[in-house]
PDB file of C-alpha atoms in Angstrom:
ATOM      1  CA  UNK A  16     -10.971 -21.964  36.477  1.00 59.00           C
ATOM      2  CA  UNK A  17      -8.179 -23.982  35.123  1.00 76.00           C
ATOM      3  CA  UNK A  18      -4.739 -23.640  35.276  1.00 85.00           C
ATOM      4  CA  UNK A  19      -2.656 -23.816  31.902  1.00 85.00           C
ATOM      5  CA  UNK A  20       1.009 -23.510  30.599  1.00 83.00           C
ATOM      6  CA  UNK A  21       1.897 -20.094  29.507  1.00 81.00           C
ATOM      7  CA  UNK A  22       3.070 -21.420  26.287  1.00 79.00           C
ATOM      8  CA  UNK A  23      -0.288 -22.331  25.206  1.00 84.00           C
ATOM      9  CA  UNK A  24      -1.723 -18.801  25.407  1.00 86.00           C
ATOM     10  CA  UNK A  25      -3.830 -18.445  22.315  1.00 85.00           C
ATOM     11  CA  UNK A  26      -5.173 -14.983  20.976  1.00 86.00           C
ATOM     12  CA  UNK A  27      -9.007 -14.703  22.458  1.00 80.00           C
ATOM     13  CA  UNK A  28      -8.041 -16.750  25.631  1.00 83.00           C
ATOM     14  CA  UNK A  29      -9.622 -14.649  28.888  1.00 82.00           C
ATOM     15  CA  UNK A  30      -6.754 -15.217  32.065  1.00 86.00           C
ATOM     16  CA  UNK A  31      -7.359 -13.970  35.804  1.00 85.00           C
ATOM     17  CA  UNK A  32      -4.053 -12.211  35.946  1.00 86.00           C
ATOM     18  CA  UNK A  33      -2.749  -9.951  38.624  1.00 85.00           C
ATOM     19  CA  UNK A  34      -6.286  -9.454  40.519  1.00 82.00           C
ATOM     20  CA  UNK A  35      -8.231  -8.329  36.943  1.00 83.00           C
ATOM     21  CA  UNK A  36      -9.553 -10.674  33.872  1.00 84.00           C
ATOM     22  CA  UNK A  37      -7.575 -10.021  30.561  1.00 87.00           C
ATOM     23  CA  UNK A  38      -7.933 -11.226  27.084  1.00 83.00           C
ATOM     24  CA  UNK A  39      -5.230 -12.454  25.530  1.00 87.00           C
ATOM     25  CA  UNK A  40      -4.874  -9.926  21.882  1.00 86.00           C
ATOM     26  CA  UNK A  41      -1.673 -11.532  20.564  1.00 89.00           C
ATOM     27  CA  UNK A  42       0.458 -13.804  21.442  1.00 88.00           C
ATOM     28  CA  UNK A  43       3.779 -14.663  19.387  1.00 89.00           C
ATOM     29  CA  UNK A  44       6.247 -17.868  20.596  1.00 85.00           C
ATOM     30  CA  UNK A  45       9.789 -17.048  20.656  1.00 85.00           C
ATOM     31  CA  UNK A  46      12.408 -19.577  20.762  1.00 85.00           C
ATOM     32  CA  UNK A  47      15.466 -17.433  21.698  1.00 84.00           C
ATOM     33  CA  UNK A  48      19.101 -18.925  20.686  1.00 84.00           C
ATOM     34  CA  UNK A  49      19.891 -19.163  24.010  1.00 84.00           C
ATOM     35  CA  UNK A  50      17.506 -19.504  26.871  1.00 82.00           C
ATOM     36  CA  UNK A  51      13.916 -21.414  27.218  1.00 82.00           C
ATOM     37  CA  UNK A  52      10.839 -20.526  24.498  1.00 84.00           C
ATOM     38  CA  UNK A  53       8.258 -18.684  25.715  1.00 87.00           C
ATOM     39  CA  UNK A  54       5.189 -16.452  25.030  1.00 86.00           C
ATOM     40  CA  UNK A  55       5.308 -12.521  24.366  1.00 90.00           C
ATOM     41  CA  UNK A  56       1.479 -12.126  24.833  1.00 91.00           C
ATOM     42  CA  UNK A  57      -0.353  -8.532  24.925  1.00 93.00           C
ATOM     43  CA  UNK A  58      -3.019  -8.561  27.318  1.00 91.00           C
ATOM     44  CA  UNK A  59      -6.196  -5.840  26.973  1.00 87.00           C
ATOM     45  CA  UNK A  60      -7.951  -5.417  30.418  1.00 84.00           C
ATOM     46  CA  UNK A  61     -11.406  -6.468  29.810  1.00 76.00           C
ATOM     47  CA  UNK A  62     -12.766  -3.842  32.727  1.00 71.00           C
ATOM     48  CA  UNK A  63     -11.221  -0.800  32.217  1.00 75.00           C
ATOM     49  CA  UNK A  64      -9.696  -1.392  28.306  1.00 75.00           C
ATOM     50  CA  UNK A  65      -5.352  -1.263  29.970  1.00 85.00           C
ATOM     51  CA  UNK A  66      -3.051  -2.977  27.695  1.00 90.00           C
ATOM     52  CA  UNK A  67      -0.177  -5.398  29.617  1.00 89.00           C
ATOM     53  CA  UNK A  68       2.407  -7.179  27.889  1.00 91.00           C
ATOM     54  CA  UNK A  69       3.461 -10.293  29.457  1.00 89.00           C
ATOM     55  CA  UNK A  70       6.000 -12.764  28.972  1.00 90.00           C
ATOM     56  CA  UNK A  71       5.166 -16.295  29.570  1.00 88.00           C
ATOM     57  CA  UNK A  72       7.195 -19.379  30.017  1.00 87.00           C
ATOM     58  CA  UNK A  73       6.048 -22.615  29.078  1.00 81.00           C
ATOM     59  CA  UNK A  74       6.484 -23.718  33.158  1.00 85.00           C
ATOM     60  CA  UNK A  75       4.721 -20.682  33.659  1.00 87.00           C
ATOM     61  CA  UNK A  76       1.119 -21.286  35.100  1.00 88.00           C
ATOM     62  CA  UNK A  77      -1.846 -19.322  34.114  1.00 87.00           C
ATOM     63  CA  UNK A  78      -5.171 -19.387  35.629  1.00 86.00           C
ATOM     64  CA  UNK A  79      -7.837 -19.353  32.336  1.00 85.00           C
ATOM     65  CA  UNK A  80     -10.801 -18.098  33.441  1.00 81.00           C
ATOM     66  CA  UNK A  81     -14.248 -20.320  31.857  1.00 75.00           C
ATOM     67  CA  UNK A  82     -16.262 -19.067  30.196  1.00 77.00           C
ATOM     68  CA  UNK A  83     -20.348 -19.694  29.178  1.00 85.00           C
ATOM     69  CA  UNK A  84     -20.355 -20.408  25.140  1.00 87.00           C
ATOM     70  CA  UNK A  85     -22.903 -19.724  23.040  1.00 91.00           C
ATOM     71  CA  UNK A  86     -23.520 -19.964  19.158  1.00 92.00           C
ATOM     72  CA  UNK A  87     -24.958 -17.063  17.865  1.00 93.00           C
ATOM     73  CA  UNK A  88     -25.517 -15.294  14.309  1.00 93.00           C
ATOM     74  CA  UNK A  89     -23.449 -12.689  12.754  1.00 92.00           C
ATOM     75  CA  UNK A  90     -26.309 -10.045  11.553  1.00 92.00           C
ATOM     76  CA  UNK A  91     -24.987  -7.004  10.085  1.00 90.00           C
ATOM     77  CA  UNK A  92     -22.927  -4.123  10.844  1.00 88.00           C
ATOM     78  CA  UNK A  93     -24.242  -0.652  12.742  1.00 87.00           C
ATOM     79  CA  UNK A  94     -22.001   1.975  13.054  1.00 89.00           C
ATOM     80  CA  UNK A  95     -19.410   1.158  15.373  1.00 90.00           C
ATOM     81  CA  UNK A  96     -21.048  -1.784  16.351  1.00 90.00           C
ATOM     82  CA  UNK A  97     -21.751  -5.316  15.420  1.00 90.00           C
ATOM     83  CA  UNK A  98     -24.810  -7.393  15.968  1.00 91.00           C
ATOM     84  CA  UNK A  99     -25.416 -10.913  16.592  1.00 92.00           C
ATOM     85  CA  UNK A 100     -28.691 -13.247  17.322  1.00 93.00           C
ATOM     86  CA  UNK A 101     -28.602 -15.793  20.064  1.00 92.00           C
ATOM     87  CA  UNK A 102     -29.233 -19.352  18.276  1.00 91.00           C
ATOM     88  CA  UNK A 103     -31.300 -20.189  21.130  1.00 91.00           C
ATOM     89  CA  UNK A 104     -33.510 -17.644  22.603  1.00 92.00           C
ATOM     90  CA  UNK A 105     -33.002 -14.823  19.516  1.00 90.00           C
ATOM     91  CA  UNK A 106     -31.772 -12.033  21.822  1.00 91.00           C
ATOM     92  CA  UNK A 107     -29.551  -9.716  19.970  1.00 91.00           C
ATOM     93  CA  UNK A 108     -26.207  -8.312  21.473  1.00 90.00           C
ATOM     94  CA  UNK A 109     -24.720  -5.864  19.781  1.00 89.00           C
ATOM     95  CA  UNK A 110     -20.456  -5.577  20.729  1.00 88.00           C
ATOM     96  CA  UNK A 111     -17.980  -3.109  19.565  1.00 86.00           C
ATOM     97  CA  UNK A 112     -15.933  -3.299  16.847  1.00 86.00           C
ATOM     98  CA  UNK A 113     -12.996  -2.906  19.044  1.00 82.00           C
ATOM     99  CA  UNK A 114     -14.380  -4.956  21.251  1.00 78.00           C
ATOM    100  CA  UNK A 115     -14.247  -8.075  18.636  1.00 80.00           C
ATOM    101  CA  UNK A 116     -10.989  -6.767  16.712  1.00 78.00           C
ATOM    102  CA  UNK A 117     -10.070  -5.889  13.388  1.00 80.00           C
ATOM    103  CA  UNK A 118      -8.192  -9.324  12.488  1.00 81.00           C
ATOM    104  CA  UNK A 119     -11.575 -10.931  13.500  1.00 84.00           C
ATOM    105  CA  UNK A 120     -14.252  -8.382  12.042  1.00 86.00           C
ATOM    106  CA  UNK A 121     -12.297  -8.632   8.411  1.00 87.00           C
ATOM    107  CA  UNK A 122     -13.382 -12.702   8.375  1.00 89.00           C
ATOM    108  CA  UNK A 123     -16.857 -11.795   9.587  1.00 89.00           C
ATOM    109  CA  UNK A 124     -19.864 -12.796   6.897  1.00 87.00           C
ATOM    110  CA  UNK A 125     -23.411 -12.988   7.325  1.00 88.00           C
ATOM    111  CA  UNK A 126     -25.103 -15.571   8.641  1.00 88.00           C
ATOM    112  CA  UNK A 127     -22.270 -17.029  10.090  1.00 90.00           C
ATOM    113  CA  UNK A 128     -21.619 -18.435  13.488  1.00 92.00           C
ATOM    114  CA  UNK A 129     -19.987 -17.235  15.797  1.00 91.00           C
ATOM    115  CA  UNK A 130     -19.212 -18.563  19.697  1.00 90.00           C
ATOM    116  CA  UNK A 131     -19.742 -15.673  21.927  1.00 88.00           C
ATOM    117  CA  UNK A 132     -18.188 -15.715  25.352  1.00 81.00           C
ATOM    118  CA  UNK A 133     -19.638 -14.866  28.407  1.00 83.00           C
ATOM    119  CA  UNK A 134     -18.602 -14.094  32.138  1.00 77.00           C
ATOM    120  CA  UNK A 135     -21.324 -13.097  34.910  1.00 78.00           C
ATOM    121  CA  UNK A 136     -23.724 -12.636  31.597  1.00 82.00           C
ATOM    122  CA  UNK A 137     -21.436  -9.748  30.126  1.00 81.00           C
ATOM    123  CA  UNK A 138     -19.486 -10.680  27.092  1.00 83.00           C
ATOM    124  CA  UNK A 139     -16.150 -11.234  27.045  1.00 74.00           C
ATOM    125  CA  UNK A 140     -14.958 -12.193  23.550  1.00 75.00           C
ATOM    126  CA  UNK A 141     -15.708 -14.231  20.256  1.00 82.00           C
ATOM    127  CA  UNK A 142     -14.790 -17.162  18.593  1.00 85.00           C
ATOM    128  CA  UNK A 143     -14.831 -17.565  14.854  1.00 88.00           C
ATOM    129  CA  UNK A 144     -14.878 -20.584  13.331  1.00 89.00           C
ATOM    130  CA  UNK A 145     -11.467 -22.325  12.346  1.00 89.00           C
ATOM    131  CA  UNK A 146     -11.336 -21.528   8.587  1.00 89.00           C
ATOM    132  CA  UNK A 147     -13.774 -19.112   6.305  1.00 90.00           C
ATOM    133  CA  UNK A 148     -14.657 -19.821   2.734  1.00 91.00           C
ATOM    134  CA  UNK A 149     -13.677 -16.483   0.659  1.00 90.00           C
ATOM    135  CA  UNK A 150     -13.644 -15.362  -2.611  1.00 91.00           C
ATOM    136  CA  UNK A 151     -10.806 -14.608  -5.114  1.00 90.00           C
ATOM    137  CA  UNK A 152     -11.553 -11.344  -6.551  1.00 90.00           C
ATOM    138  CA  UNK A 153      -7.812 -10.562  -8.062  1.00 89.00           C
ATOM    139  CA  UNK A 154      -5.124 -12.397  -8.796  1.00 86.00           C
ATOM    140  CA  UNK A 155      -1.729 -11.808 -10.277  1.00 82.00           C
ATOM    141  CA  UNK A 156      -0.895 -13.311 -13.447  1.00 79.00           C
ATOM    142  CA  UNK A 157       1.798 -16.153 -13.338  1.00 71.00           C
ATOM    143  CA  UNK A 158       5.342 -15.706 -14.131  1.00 66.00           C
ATOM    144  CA  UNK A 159       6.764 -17.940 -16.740  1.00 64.00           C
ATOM    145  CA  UNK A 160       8.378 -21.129 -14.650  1.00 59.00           C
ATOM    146  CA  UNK A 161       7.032 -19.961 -11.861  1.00 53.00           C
ATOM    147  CA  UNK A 162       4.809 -23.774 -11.821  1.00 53.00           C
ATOM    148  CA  UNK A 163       7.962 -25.482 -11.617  1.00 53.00           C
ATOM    149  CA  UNK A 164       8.748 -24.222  -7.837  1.00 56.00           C
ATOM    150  CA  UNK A 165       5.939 -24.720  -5.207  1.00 64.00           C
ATOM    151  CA  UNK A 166       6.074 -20.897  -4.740  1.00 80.00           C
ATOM    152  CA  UNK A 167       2.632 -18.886  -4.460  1.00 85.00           C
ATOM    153  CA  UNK A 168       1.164 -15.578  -6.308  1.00 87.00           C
ATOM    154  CA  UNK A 169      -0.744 -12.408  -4.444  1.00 89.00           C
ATOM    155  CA  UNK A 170      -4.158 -12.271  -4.586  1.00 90.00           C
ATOM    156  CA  UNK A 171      -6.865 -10.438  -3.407  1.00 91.00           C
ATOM    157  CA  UNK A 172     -10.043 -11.859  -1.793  1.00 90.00           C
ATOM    158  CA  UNK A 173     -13.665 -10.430  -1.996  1.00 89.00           C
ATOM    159  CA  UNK A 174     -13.315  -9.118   1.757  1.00 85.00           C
ATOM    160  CA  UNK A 175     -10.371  -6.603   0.570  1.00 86.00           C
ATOM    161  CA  UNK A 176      -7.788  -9.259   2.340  1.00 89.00           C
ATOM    162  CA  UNK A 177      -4.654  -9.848   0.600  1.00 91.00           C
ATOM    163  CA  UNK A 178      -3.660 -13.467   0.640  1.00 91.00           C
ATOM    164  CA  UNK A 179      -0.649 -15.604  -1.492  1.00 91.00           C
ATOM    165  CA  UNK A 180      -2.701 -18.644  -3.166  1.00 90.00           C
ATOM    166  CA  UNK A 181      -0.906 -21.055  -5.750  1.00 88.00           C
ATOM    167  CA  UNK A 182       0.049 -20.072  -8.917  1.00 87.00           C
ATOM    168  CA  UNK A 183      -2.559 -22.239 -10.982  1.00 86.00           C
ATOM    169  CA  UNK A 184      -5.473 -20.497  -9.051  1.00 86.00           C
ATOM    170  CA  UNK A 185      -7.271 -17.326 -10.506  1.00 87.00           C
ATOM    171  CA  UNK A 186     -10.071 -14.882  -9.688  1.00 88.00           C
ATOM    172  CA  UNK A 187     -13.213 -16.462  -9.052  1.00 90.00           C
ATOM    173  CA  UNK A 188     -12.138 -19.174  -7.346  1.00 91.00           C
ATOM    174  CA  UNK A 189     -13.350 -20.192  -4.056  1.00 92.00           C
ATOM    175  CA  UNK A 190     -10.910 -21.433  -1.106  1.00 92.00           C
ATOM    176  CA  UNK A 191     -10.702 -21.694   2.587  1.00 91.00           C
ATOM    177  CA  UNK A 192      -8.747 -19.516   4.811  1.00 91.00           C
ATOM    178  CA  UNK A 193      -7.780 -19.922   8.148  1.00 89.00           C
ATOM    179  CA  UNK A 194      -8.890 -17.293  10.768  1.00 87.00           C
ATOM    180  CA  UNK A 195      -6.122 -17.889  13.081  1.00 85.00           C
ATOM    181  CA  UNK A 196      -3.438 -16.921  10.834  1.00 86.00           C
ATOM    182  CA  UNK A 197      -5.250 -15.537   7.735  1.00 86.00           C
ATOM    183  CA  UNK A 198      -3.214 -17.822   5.188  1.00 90.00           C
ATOM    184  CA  UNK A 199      -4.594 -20.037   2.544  1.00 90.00           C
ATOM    185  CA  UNK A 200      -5.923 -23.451   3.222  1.00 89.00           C
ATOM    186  CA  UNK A 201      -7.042 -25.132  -0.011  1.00 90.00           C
ATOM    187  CA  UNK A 202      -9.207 -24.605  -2.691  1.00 88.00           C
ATOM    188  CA  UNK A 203     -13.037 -24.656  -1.406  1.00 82.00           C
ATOM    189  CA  UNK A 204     -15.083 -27.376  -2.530  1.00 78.00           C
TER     190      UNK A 204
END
């Protein structure tokens, strides 16, 4: 285990904090008018499902707990769970919904790969990858002038997200979308 800043706690993370291991659910960085920045992270027990929130300074130590990655499939959707293949050996896991979260499960396509995390050979969390490729389904029409400022239009992609994409774009188009913070990229080549 590893010791880290509290200012670098990142949604996903997995901490040994006070005597239990916790995953890290969100974490927002404050910079306060007066005073130091820090971290307001909420914390989900992974054992017994308690929620904590935690503030974190950035001289704040925080023992991250390591975990065994592997790349595995995203399969399909059953019920209330979700299932995914092993790369290596083809052993399927299946994990709650709540268990993965709904700001991860609304990126989630098939086929794709995923990093699950491990502890003891129990899961403990997943990793998507850093940006997904999505479709525009709906996009609002532009606004006369609007070209001239480097402002951007609603739109809706093909996985029922709601994103603002420049104003030149339209449905149909392809473009990348980060999974961190579920904002536009670029257009998809």
């Amino acid at each position: 285990m590893a010791k880290i800043n509290g200012n670098t706690i990142k949604p996903g993370m997995v901490l040994q904090h006070e005597n239990g291991l916790w995953v890290c659910v969100k974490a927002a960085h404050v910079k306060p008018g007066k005073g130091g920045a820090f971290a307001q992270v909420e914390l989900k027990n992974l054992i017994d499902g308690r929620k904590l929130n935690e503030r974190f300074r950035s001289d704040d130590k925080v023992e991250r707990v390591t975990l065994e990655q592997r790349d595995n499939t995203y399969l399909y959707a059953e019920g209330d769970m979700l299932v995914f293949m092993d790369k290596e050996n083809y052993e399927q896991i299946s994990l709650h919904k709540d268990f993965v979260g709904e700001d991860q499960i609304r990126f989630l396509q098939d086929g794709m790969t995923v990093v699950v995390e491990f502890h003891e050979e129990r899961p403990i969390g997943i990793e998507l990858p850093e940006q997904v490729v999505l479709t525009i389904v709906e996009a609002d029409a532009v606004v006369n002038g609007q070209t001239a400022s480097s402002s951007y239009k609603p739109a809706k992609a093909d996985n029922g997200m709601r994103i603002l994409i420049p104003p030149y774009m339209e449905a149909g188009e392809r473009v990348l979308v980060s999974t961190e913070t579920g904002e536009y990229v670029r257009r998809a080549d």
